[in-house]
PDB file of N, CA and C in Angstrom:
ATOM      1  N   GLY A   1       7.379 -14.463   0.671  1.00  0.00           N
ATOM      2  CA  GLY A   1       6.174 -15.022   0.209  1.00  0.00           C
ATOM      3  C   GLY A   1       5.239 -14.756  -0.742  1.00  0.00           C
ATOM      4  N   ILE A   2       6.094 -12.836  -0.913  1.00  0.00           N
ATOM      5  CA  ILE A   2       4.544 -12.625  -2.348  1.00  0.00           C
ATOM      6  C   ILE A   2       5.035 -12.433  -3.808  1.00  0.00           C
ATOM      7  N   ALA A   3       4.969 -13.115  -4.426  1.00  0.00           N
ATOM      8  CA  ALA A   3       5.886 -13.497  -5.218  1.00  0.00           C
ATOM      9  C   ALA A   3       5.071 -12.478  -6.770  1.00  0.00           C
ATOM     10  N   VAL A   4       6.308 -11.260  -7.219  1.00  0.00           N
ATOM     11  CA  VAL A   4       6.118  -9.904  -7.665  1.00  0.00           C
ATOM     12  C   VAL A   4       6.941 -10.356  -9.457  1.00  0.00           C
ATOM     13  N   PRO A   5       6.141  -9.437 -10.800  1.00  0.00           N
ATOM     14  CA  PRO A   5       7.215  -9.865 -11.844  1.00  0.00           C
ATOM     15  C   PRO A   5       8.731  -9.386 -11.747  1.00  0.00           C
ATOM     16  N   ARG A   6       8.936  -9.856 -12.264  1.00  0.00           N
ATOM     17  CA  ARG A   6      11.198  -9.906 -12.796  1.00  0.00           C
ATOM     18  C   ARG A   6      11.439  -8.328 -13.153  1.00  0.00           C
ATOM     19  N   ASP A   7      11.391  -8.407 -14.408  1.00  0.00           N
ATOM     20  CA  ASP A   7      11.605  -6.751 -14.956  1.00  0.00           C
ATOM     21  C   ASP A   7      10.240  -5.505 -14.499  1.00  0.00           C
ATOM     22  N   VAL A   8      11.423  -4.558 -14.753  1.00  0.00           N
ATOM     23  CA  VAL A   8      10.870  -3.208 -14.202  1.00  0.00           C
ATOM     24  C   VAL A   8       9.247  -2.259 -13.970  1.00  0.00           C
ATOM     25  N   ARG A   9       9.342  -2.854 -16.099  1.00  0.00           N
ATOM     26  CA  ARG A   9       7.620  -2.494 -16.355  1.00  0.00           C
ATOM     27  C   ARG A   9       6.771  -3.214 -15.452  1.00  0.00           C
ATOM     28  N   SER A  10       7.152  -4.010 -15.492  1.00  0.00           N
ATOM     29  CA  SER A  10       5.519  -5.287 -14.585  1.00  0.00           C
ATOM     30  C   SER A  10       5.838  -5.174 -13.541  1.00  0.00           C
ATOM     31  N   GLN A  11       5.941  -4.786 -13.147  1.00  0.00           N
ATOM     32  CA  GLN A  11       6.289  -4.773 -10.940  1.00  0.00           C
ATOM     33  C   GLN A  11       5.635  -3.115 -11.333  1.00  0.00           C
ATOM     34  N   TYR A  12       4.904  -2.831 -12.517  1.00  0.00           N
ATOM     35  CA  TYR A  12       5.192  -1.363 -12.321  1.00  0.00           C
ATOM     36  C   TYR A  12       3.899  -1.428 -12.518  1.00  0.00           C
ATOM     37  N   HIS A  13       2.829  -2.390 -13.211  1.00  0.00           N
ATOM     38  CA  HIS A  13       1.727  -2.466 -13.842  1.00  0.00           C
ATOM     39  C   HIS A  13       0.748  -3.156 -12.779  1.00  0.00           C
ATOM     40  N   ALA A  14       2.218  -3.641 -12.039  1.00  0.00           N
ATOM     41  CA  ALA A  14       2.297  -5.391 -10.476  1.00  0.00           C
ATOM     42  C   ALA A  14       1.138  -5.314  -9.302  1.00  0.00           C
ATOM     43  N   THR A  15       1.651  -3.597  -9.472  1.00  0.00           N
ATOM     44  CA  THR A  15       1.715  -3.040  -7.916  1.00  0.00           C
ATOM     45  C   THR A  15       0.159  -1.892  -7.487  1.00  0.00           C
ATOM     46  N   ARG A  16       0.122  -0.977  -6.715  1.00  0.00           N
ATOM     47  CA  ARG A  16      -0.783  -0.142  -6.232  1.00  0.00           C
ATOM     48  C   ARG A  16       0.080   1.439  -6.131  1.00  0.00           C
ATOM     49  N   LYS A  17      -0.023   2.163  -6.990  1.00  0.00           N
ATOM     50  CA  LYS A  17      -0.148   3.788  -6.070  1.00  0.00           C
ATOM     51  C   LYS A  17       0.143   3.948  -4.689  1.00  0.00           C
ATOM     52  N   VAL A  18       1.393   4.652  -3.769  1.00  0.00           N
ATOM     53  CA  VAL A  18       0.666   5.266  -3.003  1.00  0.00           C
ATOM     54  C   VAL A  18       0.870   6.527  -2.140  1.00  0.00           C
ATOM     55  N   GLU A  19       0.859   7.329  -1.801  1.00  0.00           N
ATOM     56  CA  GLU A  19       1.205   8.680  -2.231  1.00  0.00           C
ATOM     57  C   GLU A  19       2.220   8.877  -0.823  1.00  0.00           C
ATOM     58  N   ASP A  20       2.995   9.877  -1.797  1.00  0.00           N
ATOM     59  CA  ASP A  20       4.741  10.262  -1.134  1.00  0.00           C
ATOM     60  C   ASP A  20       4.808  10.258   0.680  1.00  0.00           C
ATOM     61  N   ARG A  21       3.915  10.161   1.105  1.00  0.00           N
ATOM     62  CA  ARG A  21       3.844  10.860   2.376  1.00  0.00           C
ATOM     63  C   ARG A  21       3.143   9.230   3.187  1.00  0.00           C
ATOM     64  N   ASN A  22       3.212   8.281   2.429  1.00  0.00           N
ATOM     65  CA  ASN A  22       2.172   7.476   2.897  1.00  0.00           C
ATOM     66  C   ASN A  22       3.988   5.781   2.426  1.00  0.00           C
ATOM     67  N   ILE A  23       4.825   7.119   2.517  1.00  0.00           N
ATOM     68  CA  ILE A  23       5.512   5.654   1.858  1.00  0.00           C
ATOM     69  C   ILE A  23       6.260   4.601   3.157  1.00  0.00           C
ATOM     70  N   GLN A  24       6.367   3.403   2.732  1.00  0.00           N
ATOM     71  CA  GLN A  24       6.976   2.859   4.079  1.00  0.00           C
ATOM     72  C   GLN A  24       7.622   1.496   3.875  1.00  0.00           C
ATOM     73  N   PRO A  25       8.694   0.817   5.106  1.00  0.00           N
ATOM     74  CA  PRO A  25       9.772   0.118   4.268  1.00  0.00           C
ATOM     75  C   PRO A  25       8.973  -1.010   3.374  1.00  0.00           C
ATOM     76  N   GLY A  26       9.687  -1.338   2.353  1.00  0.00           N
ATOM     77  CA  GLY A  26       8.975  -2.527   1.758  1.00  0.00           C
ATOM     78  C   GLY A  26       7.790  -2.037  -0.111  1.00  0.00           C
ATOM     79  N   ASP A  27       7.686  -0.735   0.398  1.00  0.00           N
ATOM     80  CA  ASP A  27       7.572  -0.423  -0.258  1.00  0.00           C
ATOM     81  C   ASP A  27       7.965  -0.253  -1.693  1.00  0.00           C
ATOM     82  N   LEU A  28       7.484  -0.060  -3.290  1.00  0.00           N
ATOM     83  CA  LEU A  28       8.952   0.065  -4.815  1.00  0.00           C
ATOM     84  C   LEU A  28       9.339   1.028  -4.693  1.00  0.00           C
ATOM     85  N   LEU A  29      10.299   1.867  -5.035  1.00  0.00           N
ATOM     86  CA  LEU A  29       9.891   3.233  -5.725  1.00  0.00           C
ATOM     87  C   LEU A  29      10.461   2.587  -6.682  1.00  0.00           C
ATOM     88  N   PHE A  30       9.992   3.670  -8.054  1.00  0.00           N
ATOM     89  CA  PHE A  30      10.318   4.128  -8.753  1.00  0.00           C
ATOM     90  C   PHE A  30      11.075   5.242  -9.902  1.00  0.00           C
ATOM     91  N   PHE A  31      11.872   5.000 -10.473  1.00  0.00           N
ATOM     92  CA  PHE A  31      13.022   5.613 -11.487  1.00  0.00           C
ATOM     93  C   PHE A  31      12.693   6.136 -12.562  1.00  0.00           C
ATOM     94  N   ALA A  32      13.045   7.282 -13.237  1.00  0.00           N
ATOM     95  CA  ALA A  32      13.034   6.615 -14.604  1.00  0.00           C
ATOM     96  C   ALA A  32      14.271   7.580 -14.749  1.00  0.00           C
ATOM     97  N   THR A  33      15.007   5.918 -14.639  1.00  0.00           N
ATOM     98  CA  THR A  33      16.367   6.534 -15.711  1.00  0.00           C
ATOM     99  C   THR A  33      17.474   6.372 -17.082  1.00  0.00           C
ATOM    100  N   GLU A  34      16.663   5.733 -17.721  1.00  0.00           N
ATOM    101  CA  GLU A  34      16.524   6.211 -18.858  1.00  0.00           C
ATOM    102  C   GLU A  34      15.308   6.050 -20.189  1.00  0.00           C
ATOM    103  N   GLY A  35      14.542   7.638 -20.261  1.00  0.00           N
ATOM    104  CA  GLY A  35      13.481   7.943 -20.888  1.00  0.00           C
ATOM    105  C   GLY A  35      12.741   8.505 -19.457  1.00  0.00           C
ATOM    106  N   HIS A  36      11.349   8.308 -20.067  1.00  0.00           N
ATOM    107  CA  HIS A  36      10.413   9.004 -19.017  1.00  0.00           C
ATOM    108  C   HIS A  36      10.283   8.195 -18.413  1.00  0.00           C
ATOM    109  N   ASP A  37      10.301   6.791 -18.459  1.00  0.00           N
ATOM    110  CA  ASP A  37       8.935   5.864 -18.290  1.00  0.00           C
ATOM    111  C   ASP A  37      10.295   5.134 -16.920  1.00  0.00           C
ATOM    112  N   ALA A  38       9.663   3.760 -16.200  1.00  0.00           N
ATOM    113  CA  ALA A  38       9.850   4.327 -15.639  1.00  0.00           C
ATOM    114  C   ALA A  38      11.401   2.100 -15.842  1.00  0.00           C
ATOM    115  N   SER A  39      11.793   3.054 -15.510  1.00  0.00           N
ATOM    116  CA  SER A  39      13.125   1.831 -15.806  1.00  0.00           C
ATOM    117  C   SER A  39      14.215   1.193 -14.616  1.00  0.00           C
ATOM    118  N   HIS A  40      14.244   1.954 -14.006  1.00  0.00           N
ATOM    119  CA  HIS A  40      15.340   1.629 -12.592  1.00  0.00           C
ATOM    120  C   HIS A  40      14.005   1.213 -11.144  1.00  0.00           C
ATOM    121  N   VAL A  41      14.353   0.010 -10.133  1.00  0.00           N
ATOM    122  CA  VAL A  41      12.450   0.390  -8.689  1.00  0.00           C
ATOM    123  C   VAL A  41      13.861   0.350  -7.959  1.00  0.00           C
ATOM    124  N   ALA A  42      13.393   0.544  -6.392  1.00  0.00           N
ATOM    125  CA  ALA A  42      13.915   0.139  -5.375  1.00  0.00           C
ATOM    126  C   ALA A  42      13.256  -0.263  -4.495  1.00  0.00           C
ATOM    127  N   ILE A  43      14.102  -0.379  -2.761  1.00  0.00           N
ATOM    128  CA  ILE A  43      13.007  -0.997  -2.483  1.00  0.00           C
ATOM    129  C   ILE A  43      12.606  -0.251  -0.991  1.00  0.00           C
ATOM    130  N   ALA A  44      11.618   0.776  -0.626  1.00  0.00           N
ATOM    131  CA  ALA A  44      12.026   1.164   0.800  1.00  0.00           C
ATOM    132  C   ALA A  44      12.113   1.204   1.372  1.00  0.00           C
ATOM    133  N   ILE A  45      12.733   1.608   2.561  1.00  0.00           N
ATOM    134  CA  ILE A  45      13.220   0.686   3.668  1.00  0.00           C
ATOM    135  C   ILE A  45      12.879   2.050   4.867  1.00  0.00           C
ATOM    136  N   SER A  46      12.904   3.215   4.330  1.00  0.00           N
ATOM    137  CA  SER A  46      11.913   4.056   5.595  1.00  0.00           C
ATOM    138  C   SER A  46      11.287   5.169   4.034  1.00  0.00           C
ATOM    139  N   ALA A  47      10.890   6.263   4.715  1.00  0.00           N
ATOM    140  CA  ALA A  47       9.983   7.116   3.647  1.00  0.00           C
ATOM    141  C   ALA A  47      11.455   8.527   3.054  1.00  0.00           C
ATOM    142  N   ASN A  48      13.022   8.047   3.276  1.00  0.00           N
ATOM    143  CA  ASN A  48      13.407   8.589   2.420  1.00  0.00           C
ATOM    144  C   ASN A  48      15.217   7.439   2.576  1.00  0.00           C
ATOM    145  N   GLN A  49      14.893   6.560   2.152  1.00  0.00           N
ATOM    146  CA  GLN A  49      15.664   6.027   1.726  1.00  0.00           C
ATOM    147  C   GLN A  49      15.150   4.535   1.405  1.00  0.00           C
ATOM    148  N   PHE A  50      16.419   4.026   0.393  1.00  0.00           N
ATOM    149  CA  PHE A  50      15.616   2.695  -0.006  1.00  0.00           C
ATOM    150  C   PHE A  50      17.002   1.842  -0.731  1.00  0.00           C
ATOM    151  N   VAL A  51      16.701   0.521  -0.717  1.00  0.00           N
ATOM    152  CA  VAL A  51      17.640  -0.155  -0.782  1.00  0.00           C
ATOM    153  C   VAL A  51      17.466  -0.213  -2.379  1.00  0.00           C
ATOM    154  N   HIS A  52      18.643  -0.608  -2.735  1.00  0.00           N
ATOM    155  CA  HIS A  52      18.317  -1.163  -4.700  1.00  0.00           C
ATOM    156  C   HIS A  52      20.332  -1.676  -5.562  1.00  0.00           C
ATOM    157  N   ALA A  53      20.182  -2.458  -6.676  1.00  0.00           N
ATOM    158  CA  ALA A  53      21.394  -2.284  -7.179  1.00  0.00           C
ATOM    159  C   ALA A  53      21.339  -1.723  -8.230  1.00  0.00           C
ATOM    160  N   PRO A  54      21.830  -0.204  -8.518  1.00  0.00           N
ATOM    161  CA  PRO A  54      21.956   0.070  -9.496  1.00  0.00           C
ATOM    162  C   PRO A  54      22.659  -0.278 -10.717  1.00  0.00           C
ATOM    163  N   SER A  55      23.859  -2.133 -11.259  1.00  0.00           N
ATOM    164  CA  SER A  55      23.779  -2.280 -12.009  1.00  0.00           C
ATOM    165  C   SER A  55      24.172  -3.225 -11.495  1.00  0.00           C
ATOM    166  N   SER A  56      24.610  -4.245 -12.546  1.00  0.00           N
ATOM    167  CA  SER A  56      24.662  -5.757 -12.551  1.00  0.00           C
ATOM    168  C   SER A  56      25.702  -6.202 -11.699  1.00  0.00           C
ATOM    169  N   ASN A  57      26.632  -5.509 -11.126  1.00  0.00           N
ATOM    170  CA  ASN A  57      27.528  -5.764 -11.048  1.00  0.00           C
ATOM    171  C   ASN A  57      27.294  -7.282  -9.584  1.00  0.00           C
ATOM    172  N   GLY A  58      26.450  -7.216  -8.789  1.00  0.00           N
ATOM    173  CA  GLY A  58      25.512  -7.475  -7.820  1.00  0.00           C
ATOM    174  C   GLY A  58      25.716  -6.653  -6.460  1.00  0.00           C
ATOM    175  N   ILE A  59      26.001  -5.463  -6.414  1.00  0.00           N
ATOM    176  CA  ILE A  59      27.033  -4.273  -5.519  1.00  0.00           C
ATOM    177  C   ILE A  59      25.387  -3.919  -4.651  1.00  0.00           C
ATOM    178  N   VAL A  60      25.211  -4.110  -3.886  1.00  0.00           N
ATOM    179  CA  VAL A  60      24.025  -3.365  -3.105  1.00  0.00           C
ATOM    180  C   VAL A  60      23.942  -2.030  -2.742  1.00  0.00           C
ATOM    181  N   ARG A  61      22.946  -1.264  -2.663  1.00  0.00           N
ATOM    182  CA  ARG A  61      23.005  -0.089  -1.919  1.00  0.00           C
ATOM    183  C   ARG A  61      22.509   0.949  -1.595  1.00  0.00           C
ATOM    184  N   VAL A  62      22.210   1.370   0.173  1.00  0.00           N
ATOM    185  CA  VAL A  62      21.901   2.162   0.673  1.00  0.00           C
ATOM    186  C   VAL A  62      22.249   4.040  -0.154  1.00  0.00           C
ATOM    187  N   GLU A  63      20.851   4.582  -0.526  1.00  0.00           N
ATOM    188  CA  GLU A  63      20.626   5.577  -0.865  1.00  0.00           C
ATOM    189  C   GLU A  63      18.703   6.552  -0.514  1.00  0.00           C
ATOM    190  N   THR A  64      19.992   7.835  -0.689  1.00  0.00           N
ATOM    191  CA  THR A  64      18.371   9.150   0.277  1.00  0.00           C
ATOM    192  C   THR A  64      17.341   9.548  -1.358  1.00  0.00           C
ATOM    193  N   LEU A  65      16.701   9.171  -0.992  1.00  0.00           N
ATOM    194  CA  LEU A  65      15.792   9.138  -2.395  1.00  0.00           C
ATOM    195  C   LEU A  65      15.763  10.619  -2.440  1.00  0.00           C
ATOM    196  N   ARG A  66      16.023  11.791  -1.696  1.00  0.00           N
ATOM    197  CA  ARG A  66      16.270  13.451  -1.967  1.00  0.00           C
ATOM    198  C   ARG A  66      17.468  13.200  -2.578  1.00  0.00           C
ATOM    199  N   SER A  67      18.528  12.875  -3.053  1.00  0.00           N
ATOM    200  CA  SER A  67      19.735  13.443  -3.221  1.00  0.00           C
ATOM    201  C   SER A  67      19.750  13.516  -4.452  1.00  0.00           C
ATOM    202  N   ASP A  68      20.362  14.648  -5.076  1.00  0.00           N
ATOM    203  CA  ASP A  68      20.259  14.984  -5.879  1.00  0.00           C
ATOM    204  C   ASP A  68      20.292  14.409  -7.660  1.00  0.00           C
ATOM    205  N   TYR A  69      21.156  12.832  -7.394  1.00  0.00           N
ATOM    206  CA  TYR A  69      21.157  12.558  -8.351  1.00  0.00           C
ATOM    207  C   TYR A  69      19.585  10.929  -8.872  1.00  0.00           C
ATOM    208  N   TRP A  70      19.275  10.459  -7.642  1.00  0.00           N
ATOM    209  CA  TRP A  70      17.507   9.645  -7.878  1.00  0.00           C
ATOM    210  C   TRP A  70      16.823  10.506  -7.692  1.00  0.00           C
ATOM    211  N   ALA A  71      16.614  12.079  -7.067  1.00  0.00           N
ATOM    212  CA  ALA A  71      14.935  13.307  -7.074  1.00  0.00           C
ATOM    213  C   ALA A  71      14.475  13.700  -7.792  1.00  0.00           C
ATOM    214  N   PRO A  72      15.681  13.834  -9.079  1.00  0.00           N
ATOM    215  CA  PRO A  72      14.778  14.244 -10.135  1.00  0.00           C
ATOM    216  C   PRO A  72      14.311  12.889 -10.966  1.00  0.00           C
ATOM    217  N   ARG A  73      14.714  12.145 -10.675  1.00  0.00           N
ATOM    218  CA  ARG A  73      14.650  11.006 -11.681  1.00  0.00           C
ATOM    219  C   ARG A  73      13.545   9.901 -10.677  1.00  0.00           C
ATOM    220  N   TYR A  74      13.023  10.196 -10.138  1.00  0.00           N
ATOM    221  CA  TYR A  74      11.595  10.362  -8.857  1.00  0.00           C
ATOM    222  C   TYR A  74      10.509   9.972  -9.737  1.00  0.00           C
ATOM    223  N   ILE A  75       9.384   8.471  -9.756  1.00  0.00           N
ATOM    224  CA  ILE A  75       8.369   8.438 -10.228  1.00  0.00           C
ATOM    225  C   ILE A  75       7.331   8.870  -9.244  1.00  0.00           C
ATOM    226  N   GLU A  76       7.822   7.486  -9.227  1.00  0.00           N
ATOM    227  CA  GLU A  76       5.974   7.385  -7.569  1.00  0.00           C
ATOM    228  C   GLU A  76       6.434   6.072  -6.744  1.00  0.00           C
ATOM    229  N   ALA A  77       5.698   5.954  -6.143  1.00  0.00           N
ATOM    230  CA  ALA A  77       5.813   4.723  -4.838  1.00  0.00           C
ATOM    231  C   ALA A  77       4.965   3.569  -5.277  1.00  0.00           C
ATOM    232  N   HIS A  78       4.935   2.472  -5.233  1.00  0.00           N
ATOM    233  CA  HIS A  78       3.774   1.234  -4.848  1.00  0.00           C
ATOM    234  C   HIS A  78       4.102   0.821  -4.224  1.00  0.00           C
ATOM    235  N   ARG A  79       2.974  -0.576  -3.869  1.00  0.00           N
ATOM    236  CA  ARG A  79       3.152  -1.559  -2.725  1.00  0.00           C
ATOM    237  C   ARG A  79       2.348  -2.405  -3.441  1.00  0.00           C
ATOM    238  N   VAL A  80       3.155  -3.490  -3.110  1.00  0.00           N
ATOM    239  CA  VAL A  80       3.048  -4.756  -4.159  1.00  0.00           C
ATOM    240  C   VAL A  80       1.651  -5.390  -2.682  1.00  0.00           C
ATOM    241  N   VAL A  81       0.138  -5.706  -3.622  1.00  0.00           N
ATOM    242  CA  VAL A  81      -1.087  -5.972  -2.307  1.00  0.00           C
ATOM    243  C   VAL A  81      -1.543  -7.216  -2.857  1.00  0.00           C
ATOM    244  N   THR A  82      -1.378  -8.394  -2.334  1.00  0.00           N
ATOM    245  CA  THR A  82      -1.932  -9.353  -2.185  1.00  0.00           C
ATOM    246  C   THR A  82      -3.610  -8.846  -2.343  1.00  0.00           C
ATOM    247  N   ILE A  83      -4.051  -9.852  -2.916  1.00  0.00           N
ATOM    248  CA  ILE A  83      -5.802  -9.589  -2.938  1.00  0.00           C
ATOM    249  C   ILE A  83      -5.919 -11.431  -2.446  1.00  0.00           C
ATOM    250  N   GLN A  84      -6.638 -11.562  -1.200  1.00  0.00           N
ATOM    251  CA  GLN A  84      -7.439 -12.671  -0.129  1.00  0.00           C
ATOM    252  C   GLN A  84      -8.351 -13.116  -0.774  1.00  0.00           C
ATOM    253  N   PRO A  85      -8.960 -14.717  -0.769  1.00  0.00           N
ATOM    254  CA  PRO A  85      -9.425 -15.674  -1.556  1.00  0.00           C
ATOM    255  C   PRO A  85     -11.076 -15.126  -1.068  1.00  0.00           C
TER     256      PRO A  85
END
Protein backbone atom coordinates (compact mmCIF):
# COMPACT_ATOMS: atom_id res chain seq x y z
CA GLY A 1 0.00 0.00 0.00
CA ILE A 2 3.02 2.33 -0.25
CA ALA A 3 3.64 4.13 -3.52
CA VAL A 4 7.25 4.34 -4.69
CA PRO A 5 8.61 6.01 -7.81
CA ARG A 6 9.05 3.81 -10.88
CA ASP A 7 12.63 4.58 -11.91
CA VAL A 8 15.78 3.60 -10.00
CA ARG A 9 17.16 7.11 -9.51
CA SER A 10 13.88 8.40 -8.07
CA GLN A 11 13.59 5.36 -5.79
CA TYR A 12 17.12 5.97 -4.55
CA HIS A 13 16.33 9.58 -3.62
CA ALA A 14 12.88 8.85 -2.16
CA THR A 15 14.13 6.29 0.38
CA ARG A 16 16.34 6.33 3.46
CA LYS A 17 19.78 4.63 3.65
CA VAL A 18 20.05 1.56 5.88
CA GLU A 19 23.30 0.19 7.30
CA ASP A 20 24.21 -3.16 5.76
CA ARG A 21 24.04 -4.88 9.16
CA ASN A 22 20.39 -3.75 9.46
CA ILE A 23 19.07 -4.98 6.09
CA GLN A 24 15.56 -6.40 6.47
CA PRO A 25 13.14 -8.07 4.05
CA GLY A 26 11.51 -5.39 1.92
CA ASP A 27 14.49 -3.04 1.88
CA LEU A 28 15.63 -1.86 -1.53
CA LEU A 29 19.14 -2.81 -2.64
CA PHE A 30 20.80 -0.56 -5.19
CA PHE A 31 23.45 -1.64 -7.67
CA ALA A 32 25.64 0.11 -10.23
CA THR A 33 25.36 -2.10 -13.30
CA GLU A 34 26.00 0.78 -15.74
CA GLY A 35 28.65 3.22 -14.55
CA HIS A 36 28.95 4.36 -10.93
CA ASP A 37 25.41 5.51 -10.15
CA ALA A 38 22.48 3.35 -9.09
CA SER A 39 21.06 1.72 -12.21
CA HIS A 40 19.43 -1.44 -10.84
CA VAL A 41 17.27 -2.08 -7.78
CA ALA A 42 16.23 -5.28 -6.03
CA ILE A 43 14.13 -6.15 -2.98
CA ALA A 44 15.82 -7.82 -0.02
CA ILE A 45 14.27 -11.06 1.18
CA SER A 46 16.97 -11.61 3.84
CA ALA A 47 20.27 -10.01 4.82
CA ASN A 48 22.02 -11.85 1.97
CA GLN A 49 19.33 -12.64 -0.63
CA PHE A 50 17.21 -10.51 -2.89
CA VAL A 51 14.61 -10.84 -5.60
CA HIS A 52 14.78 -8.88 -8.84
CA ALA A 53 14.10 -8.89 -12.56
CA PRO A 54 17.52 -8.81 -14.24
CA SER A 55 15.98 -7.88 -17.59
CA SER A 56 12.70 -6.76 -19.08
CA ASN A 57 11.75 -10.30 -20.19
CA GLY A 58 9.64 -10.77 -17.05
CA ILE A 59 11.70 -13.50 -15.39
CA VAL A 60 12.18 -12.81 -11.69
CA ARG A 61 15.10 -14.42 -9.87
CA VAL A 62 16.46 -14.84 -6.35
CA GLU A 63 20.15 -13.94 -6.04
CA THR A 64 22.80 -13.75 -3.34
CA LEU A 65 24.13 -10.32 -2.40
CA ARG A 66 27.64 -11.68 -1.90
CA SER A 67 27.85 -13.37 -5.31
CA ASP A 68 30.83 -12.71 -7.55
CA TYR A 69 28.64 -10.68 -9.91
CA TRP A 70 26.49 -8.64 -7.49
CA ALA A 71 28.89 -7.95 -4.60
CA PRO A 72 31.18 -5.56 -6.52
CA ARG A 73 28.18 -3.74 -8.03
CA TYR A 74 26.33 -3.26 -4.74
CA ILE A 75 26.00 0.37 -3.62
CA GLU A 76 23.79 0.37 -0.52
CA ALA A 77 20.45 -0.57 0.99
CA HIS A 78 17.54 1.81 1.50
CA ARG A 79 14.24 1.56 3.29
CA VAL A 80 10.90 2.97 2.21
CA VAL A 81 9.73 5.17 5.06
CA THR A 82 6.26 6.62 5.31
CA ILE A 83 5.53 9.84 7.15
CA GLN A 84 2.61 9.63 9.53
CA PRO A 85 0.27 12.66 9.44
